[in-house]
mmCIF file of C-alpha atoms in Angstrom:
data_model
loop_
_atom_site.group_PDB
_atom_site.id
_atom_site.type_symbol
_atom_site.label_atom_id
_atom_site.label_comp_id
_atom_site.label_asym_id
_atom_site.label_seq_id
_atom_site.Cartn_x
_atom_site.Cartn_y
_atom_site.Cartn_z
ATOM 1 C CA ASP A 1 107.332 99.059 124.415
ATOM 2 C CA THR A 2 107.336 100.520 120.323
ATOM 3 C CA ALA A 3 105.398 97.849 118.815
ATOM 4 C CA VAL A 4 107.792 98.516 114.586
ATOM 5 C CA SER A 5 110.995 100.080 115.294
ATOM 6 C CA GLN A 6 113.258 100.957 112.666
ATOM 7 C CA THR A 7 117.029 101.710 112.405
ATOM 8 C CA PRO A 8 118.560 104.287 111.587
ATOM 9 C CA LYS A 9 115.715 106.772 111.866
ATOM 10 C CA TYR A 10 118.712 109.075 109.716
ATOM 11 C CA LEU A 11 120.254 107.772 107.415
ATOM 12 C CA VAL A 12 123.163 109.827 105.280
ATOM 13 C CA THR A 13 125.835 108.936 103.034
ATOM 14 C CA GLN A 14 126.851 109.841 99.998
ATOM 15 C CA MET A 15 126.522 108.129 96.018
ATOM 16 C CA GLY A 16 127.555 104.763 95.467
ATOM 17 C CA ASN A 17 127.744 103.688 99.052
ATOM 18 C CA ASP A 18 125.544 100.297 100.144
ATOM 19 C CA LYS A 19 123.586 100.363 103.986
ATOM 20 C CA SER A 20 121.417 99.103 105.489
ATOM 21 C CA ILE A 21 117.768 99.620 107.267
ATOM 22 C CA LYS A 22 116.927 97.331 109.676
ATOM 23 C CA CYS A 23 112.802 96.534 111.108
ATOM 24 C CA GLU A 24 111.835 94.553 114.487
ATOM 25 C CA GLN A 25 107.993 94.142 115.355
ATOM 26 C CA ASN A 26 107.076 93.078 118.808
ATOM 27 C CA LEU A 27 103.579 92.361 117.414
ATOM 28 C CA GLY A 28 103.434 88.625 117.082
ATOM 29 C CA HIS A 29 102.414 89.855 113.618
ATOM 30 C CA ASP A 30 102.793 87.195 110.233
ATOM 31 C CA THR A 31 103.478 90.475 107.476
ATOM 32 C CA MET A 32 106.375 92.514 107.026
ATOM 33 C CA TYR A 33 106.390 95.471 104.529
ATOM 34 C CA TRP A 34 109.137 98.169 102.792
ATOM 35 C CA TYR A 35 107.143 100.531 101.897
ATOM 36 C CA LYS A 36 109.411 104.022 99.753
ATOM 37 C CA GLN A 37 107.502 107.308 100.925
ATOM 38 C CA ASP A 38 108.862 110.443 97.837
ATOM 39 C CA SER A 39 109.420 113.664 98.437
ATOM 40 C CA LYS A 40 105.675 114.756 97.456
ATOM 41 C CA LYS A 41 104.316 112.369 100.408
ATOM 42 C CA PHE A 42 103.161 108.897 97.886
ATOM 43 C CA LEU A 43 103.738 106.069 99.791
ATOM 44 C CA LYS A 44 104.348 102.412 97.412
ATOM 45 C CA ILE A 45 105.046 99.300 98.443
ATOM 46 C CA MET A 46 107.947 97.791 97.337
ATOM 47 C CA PHE A 47 108.008 94.381 99.518
ATOM 48 C CA SER A 48 106.152 91.888 102.166
ATOM 49 C CA TYR A 49 107.078 88.791 103.725
ATOM 50 C CA ASN A 50 104.553 86.882 105.506
ATOM 51 C CA ASN A 51 106.360 84.194 107.508
ATOM 52 C CA LYS A 52 109.929 84.811 105.672
ATOM 53 C CA GLU A 53 109.071 84.486 102.676
ATOM 54 C CA LEU A 54 109.372 87.199 100.353
ATOM 55 C CA ILE A 55 105.428 87.925 98.496
ATOM 56 C CA ILE A 56 105.340 91.081 97.297
ATOM 57 C CA ASN A 57 107.867 91.765 94.965
ATOM 58 C CA GLU A 58 107.475 95.503 93.150
ATOM 59 C CA THR A 59 108.692 97.551 90.827
ATOM 60 C CA VAL A 60 112.038 97.818 92.528
ATOM 61 C CA PRO A 61 115.800 97.903 91.391
ATOM 62 C CA ASN A 62 116.927 94.554 92.351
ATOM 63 C CA ARG A 63 120.397 97.002 94.111
ATOM 64 C CA PHE A 64 117.737 96.593 96.487
ATOM 65 C CA SER A 65 117.543 93.160 99.321
ATOM 66 C CA PRO A 66 115.187 92.462 101.394
ATOM 67 C CA LYS A 67 116.189 90.085 104.444
ATOM 68 C CA SER A 68 113.892 88.306 106.799
ATOM 69 C CA PRO A 69 116.219 86.081 109.237
ATOM 70 C CA ASP A 70 112.459 85.524 111.481
ATOM 71 C CA LYS A 71 109.009 86.784 110.816
ATOM 72 C CA ALA A 72 110.195 89.924 113.739
ATOM 73 C CA HIS A 73 112.624 91.224 111.184
ATOM 74 C CA LEU A 74 112.811 92.248 107.861
ATOM 75 C CA ASN A 75 115.501 94.427 106.774
ATOM 76 C CA LEU A 76 116.632 96.510 103.366
ATOM 77 C CA HIS A 77 120.035 96.602 102.029
ATOM 78 C CA ILE A 78 119.794 99.090 99.310
ATOM 79 C CA ASN A 79 123.688 98.795 96.623
ATOM 80 C CA SER A 80 125.461 101.407 95.282
ATOM 81 C CA LEU A 81 123.400 104.050 96.759
ATOM 82 C CA GLU A 82 121.865 106.742 94.086
ATOM 83 C CA LEU A 83 120.673 110.086 94.471
ATOM 84 C CA GLY A 84 117.130 108.750 93.457
ATOM 85 C CA ASP A 85 117.076 106.779 96.063
ATOM 86 C CA SER A 86 116.685 109.922 98.447
ATOM 87 C CA ALA A 87 113.379 109.254 100.178
ATOM 88 C CA VAL A 88 112.064 107.760 103.360
ATOM 89 C CA TYR A 89 112.102 104.565 103.833
ATOM 90 C CA PHE A 90 108.444 102.459 106.286
ATOM 91 C CA CYS A 91 108.083 99.347 108.133
ATOM 92 C CA ALA A 92 105.426 97.413 108.496
ATOM 93 C CA SER A 93 103.763 95.411 110.082
ATOM 94 C CA SER A 94 100.477 93.018 109.999
ATOM 95 C CA GLN A 95 98.326 90.275 110.679
ATOM 96 C CA GLY A 96 96.247 87.659 108.574
ATOM 97 C CA THR A 97 94.608 89.016 106.016
ATOM 98 C CA GLY A 98 94.588 92.028 104.468
ATOM 99 C CA GLN A 99 91.604 93.286 105.978
ATOM 100 C CA GLN A 100 94.277 93.783 108.905
ATOM 101 C CA PRO A 101 95.898 97.111 109.769
ATOM 102 C CA GLN A 102 98.827 97.738 109.048
ATOM 103 C CA HIS A 103 101.104 99.234 111.721
ATOM 104 C CA PHE A 104 104.139 100.862 110.746
ATOM 105 C CA GLY A 105 107.662 102.115 112.497
ATOM 106 C CA ASP A 106 107.948 105.787 112.174
ATOM 107 C CA GLY A 107 110.845 106.028 108.783
ATOM 108 C CA THR A 108 113.957 105.898 107.527
ATOM 109 C CA ARG A 109 115.157 109.401 105.843
ATOM 110 C CA LEU A 110 117.997 108.202 103.430
ATOM 111 C CA SER A 111 119.802 111.149 101.943
ATOM 112 C CA ILE A 112 122.325 110.804 99.699
ATOM 113 C CA LEU A 113 125.298 113.651 98.350
ATOM 114 C CA ALA B 1 94.109 97.539 90.500
ATOM 115 C CA GLN B 2 93.167 98.795 92.936
ATOM 116 C CA SER B 3 94.468 102.921 93.361
ATOM 117 C CA VAL B 4 93.122 105.357 95.612
ATOM 118 C CA THR B 5 92.092 109.001 94.935
ATOM 119 C CA GLN B 6 92.979 111.908 97.212
ATOM 120 C CA PRO B 7 91.300 115.437 95.676
ATOM 121 C CA ASP B 8 92.241 118.136 97.544
ATOM 122 C CA ILE B 9 96.542 118.542 97.951
ATOM 123 C CA HIS B 10 96.101 120.736 100.777
ATOM 124 C CA ILE B 11 93.043 122.241 102.975
ATOM 125 C CA THR B 12 93.579 124.777 105.919
ATOM 126 C CA VAL B 13 90.276 125.389 108.378
ATOM 127 C CA SER B 14 89.696 127.216 111.712
ATOM 128 C CA GLU B 15 89.963 125.807 114.383
ATOM 129 C CA GLY B 16 86.655 124.904 115.927
ATOM 130 C CA ALA B 17 85.929 124.686 111.872
ATOM 131 C CA SER B 18 84.780 120.996 110.980
ATOM 132 C CA LEU B 19 86.366 118.953 108.381
ATOM 133 C CA GLU B 20 85.728 116.657 105.658
ATOM 134 C CA LEU B 21 88.333 115.631 103.852
ATOM 135 C CA ARG B 22 87.626 113.205 100.920
ATOM 136 C CA CYS B 23 88.977 109.538 99.301
ATOM 137 C CA ASN B 24 87.610 108.065 95.950
ATOM 138 C CA TYR B 25 88.881 104.695 95.216
ATOM 139 C CA SER B 26 89.245 102.096 92.586
ATOM 140 C CA TYR B 27 88.590 97.914 93.598
ATOM 141 C CA GLY B 28 86.651 95.368 91.752
ATOM 142 C CA ALA B 29 84.627 93.779 95.583
ATOM 143 C CA THR B 30 84.277 95.643 98.294
ATOM 144 C CA PRO B 31 87.331 96.754 99.188
ATOM 145 C CA TYR B 32 89.300 96.760 102.664
ATOM 146 C CA LEU B 33 89.414 100.701 103.411
ATOM 147 C CA PHE B 34 91.642 102.861 106.011
ATOM 148 C CA TRP B 35 92.325 106.688 107.175
ATOM 149 C CA TYR B 36 96.135 107.013 108.442
ATOM 150 C CA VAL B 37 97.825 110.313 109.477
ATOM 151 C CA GLN B 38 101.036 111.789 109.342
ATOM 152 C CA SER B 39 102.803 113.902 111.774
ATOM 153 C CA PRO B 40 106.034 115.554 110.856
ATOM 154 C CA GLY B 41 108.253 113.094 111.494
ATOM 155 C CA GLN B 42 106.203 110.320 112.286
ATOM 156 C CA GLY B 43 105.083 107.353 111.268
ATOM 157 C CA LEU B 44 101.448 106.722 110.290
ATOM 158 C CA GLN B 45 99.211 105.890 112.417
ATOM 159 C CA LEU B 46 95.750 104.066 111.748
ATOM 160 C CA LEU B 47 92.879 105.929 112.688
ATOM 161 C CA LEU B 48 89.502 104.098 111.810
ATOM 162 C CA LYS B 49 89.013 101.008 109.171
ATOM 163 C CA TYR B 50 86.286 99.761 106.778
ATOM 164 C CA PHE B 51 86.017 96.277 106.433
ATOM 165 C CA SER B 52 81.830 95.072 105.617
ATOM 166 C CA GLY B 53 78.850 95.753 107.881
ATOM 167 C CA ASP B 54 77.612 99.857 109.352
ATOM 168 C CA THR B 55 79.160 102.278 106.725
ATOM 169 C CA LEU B 56 79.521 105.119 109.341
ATOM 170 C CA VAL B 57 82.539 103.303 111.240
ATOM 171 C CA GLN B 58 83.677 105.727 114.593
ATOM 172 C CA GLY B 59 87.868 106.380 114.779
ATOM 173 C CA ILE B 60 90.457 107.953 117.402
ATOM 174 C CA LYS B 61 91.176 111.601 118.195
ATOM 175 C CA GLY B 62 87.032 112.006 117.376
ATOM 176 C CA PHE B 63 87.299 111.109 113.178
ATOM 177 C CA GLU B 64 84.692 109.306 111.589
ATOM 178 C CA ALA B 65 84.347 107.870 107.681
ATOM 179 C CA GLU B 66 81.434 107.129 105.909
ATOM 180 C CA PHE B 67 81.531 104.666 103.011
ATOM 181 C CA LYS B 68 79.242 105.085 99.826
ATOM 182 C CA ARG B 69 79.468 101.985 97.153
ATOM 183 C CA SER B 70 77.752 104.203 94.982
ATOM 184 C CA GLN B 71 80.328 107.393 94.995
ATOM 185 C CA SER B 72 83.109 104.620 95.263
ATOM 186 C CA SER B 73 83.949 106.897 98.144
ATOM 187 C CA PHE B 74 85.006 107.129 101.998
ATOM 188 C CA ASN B 75 85.271 110.371 103.347
ATOM 189 C CA LEU B 76 86.755 111.564 106.608
ATOM 190 C CA ARG B 77 85.259 113.340 108.883
ATOM 191 C CA LYS B 78 85.645 115.456 112.035
ATOM 192 C CA PRO B 79 82.804 117.909 113.631
ATOM 193 C CA SER B 80 86.211 120.460 114.904
ATOM 194 C CA VAL B 81 88.482 120.380 114.184
ATOM 195 C CA HIS B 82 92.238 121.135 116.761
ATOM 196 C CA TRP B 83 95.296 122.207 116.675
ATOM 197 C CA SER B 84 96.857 119.488 116.712
ATOM 198 C CA ASP B 85 95.172 118.057 114.144
ATOM 199 C CA ALA B 86 97.466 119.381 111.501
ATOM 200 C CA ALA B 87 99.348 116.296 110.150
ATOM 201 C CA GLU B 88 99.620 114.555 106.634
ATOM 202 C CA TYR B 89 96.605 112.145 105.890
ATOM 203 C CA PHE B 90 96.262 109.620 103.794
ATOM 204 C CA CYS B 91 93.736 107.338 102.271
ATOM 205 C CA ALA B 92 94.559 103.443 101.808
ATOM 206 C CA VAL B 93 92.789 100.371 100.154
ATOM 207 C CA GLY B 94 94.128 96.736 100.356
ATOM 208 C CA GLY B 95 93.053 93.891 98.579
ATOM 209 C CA TYR B 96 92.510 89.999 99.709
ATOM 210 C CA THR B 97 94.695 87.576 100.812
ATOM 211 C CA GLY B 98 97.853 87.396 98.593
ATOM 212 C CA ARG B 99 97.675 91.153 98.072
ATOM 213 C CA ARG B 100 97.861 91.991 101.364
ATOM 214 C CA ALA B 101 100.024 95.736 100.803
ATOM 215 C CA LEU B 102 98.155 98.804 100.846
ATOM 216 C CA THR B 103 97.614 101.617 98.324
ATOM 217 C CA PHE B 104 97.605 104.927 98.929
ATOM 218 C CA GLY B 105 96.126 108.293 98.258
ATOM 219 C CA SER B 106 98.960 111.407 98.204
ATOM 220 C CA GLY B 107 97.699 112.363 100.452
ATOM 221 C CA THR B 108 96.507 116.116 101.512
ATOM 222 C CA ARG B 109 97.731 118.141 104.329
ATOM 223 C CA LEU B 110 95.159 119.798 106.101
ATOM 224 C CA GLN B 111 96.865 122.815 108.146
ATOM 225 C CA VAL B 112 94.939 124.506 111.400
ATOM 226 C CA GLN B 113 94.233 128.198 111.728
ATOM 227 C CA PRO B 114 93.708 129.684 115.102
#
């Protein structure tokens, strides 16, 4: 039933490790996003894919690499994790133009030790 | 570039009292405006949206918002707050095709006193 699902919900790991977060949507949407929410709750776009094509790539370290195997999935791989990567990462999806609301997953809380 | 300002970081109201959360935006044309709510440990849930037409929009959970172009504002209101409304509220502006990502305000944390 879940419209946008992310796994895992919590991720605790050490500096320097590589980790991935997975996202799947069953809404039939053509656009998916990754947002980062910092400790002050500020939400910022990282990436956006439309029909598996990258359309937004904000100023994000190249240690972050999104991958979209199909329209329903958008994964986020992070290499060489740093303390500053600790945050909540949200996946979202929408259909069509910017007037369509985005549907969010429950987030993945990443903690770097 | 589009931007959103939520001037109130934290608001406390008594249960049953009315609520107004402020949001000001900056955008070159008529914006697409949204209000989302985030409960602790949860994702963001859409409360309401404005694209065009009637400037007073109704949302879920008894919320409404009014778009005022002259003031570049899109304030969220509720006539009577319930304890379950305690959460973080985000105003966001969306762009046109080609820039589909939302730009969020910094959020307003709502506390509800019994």
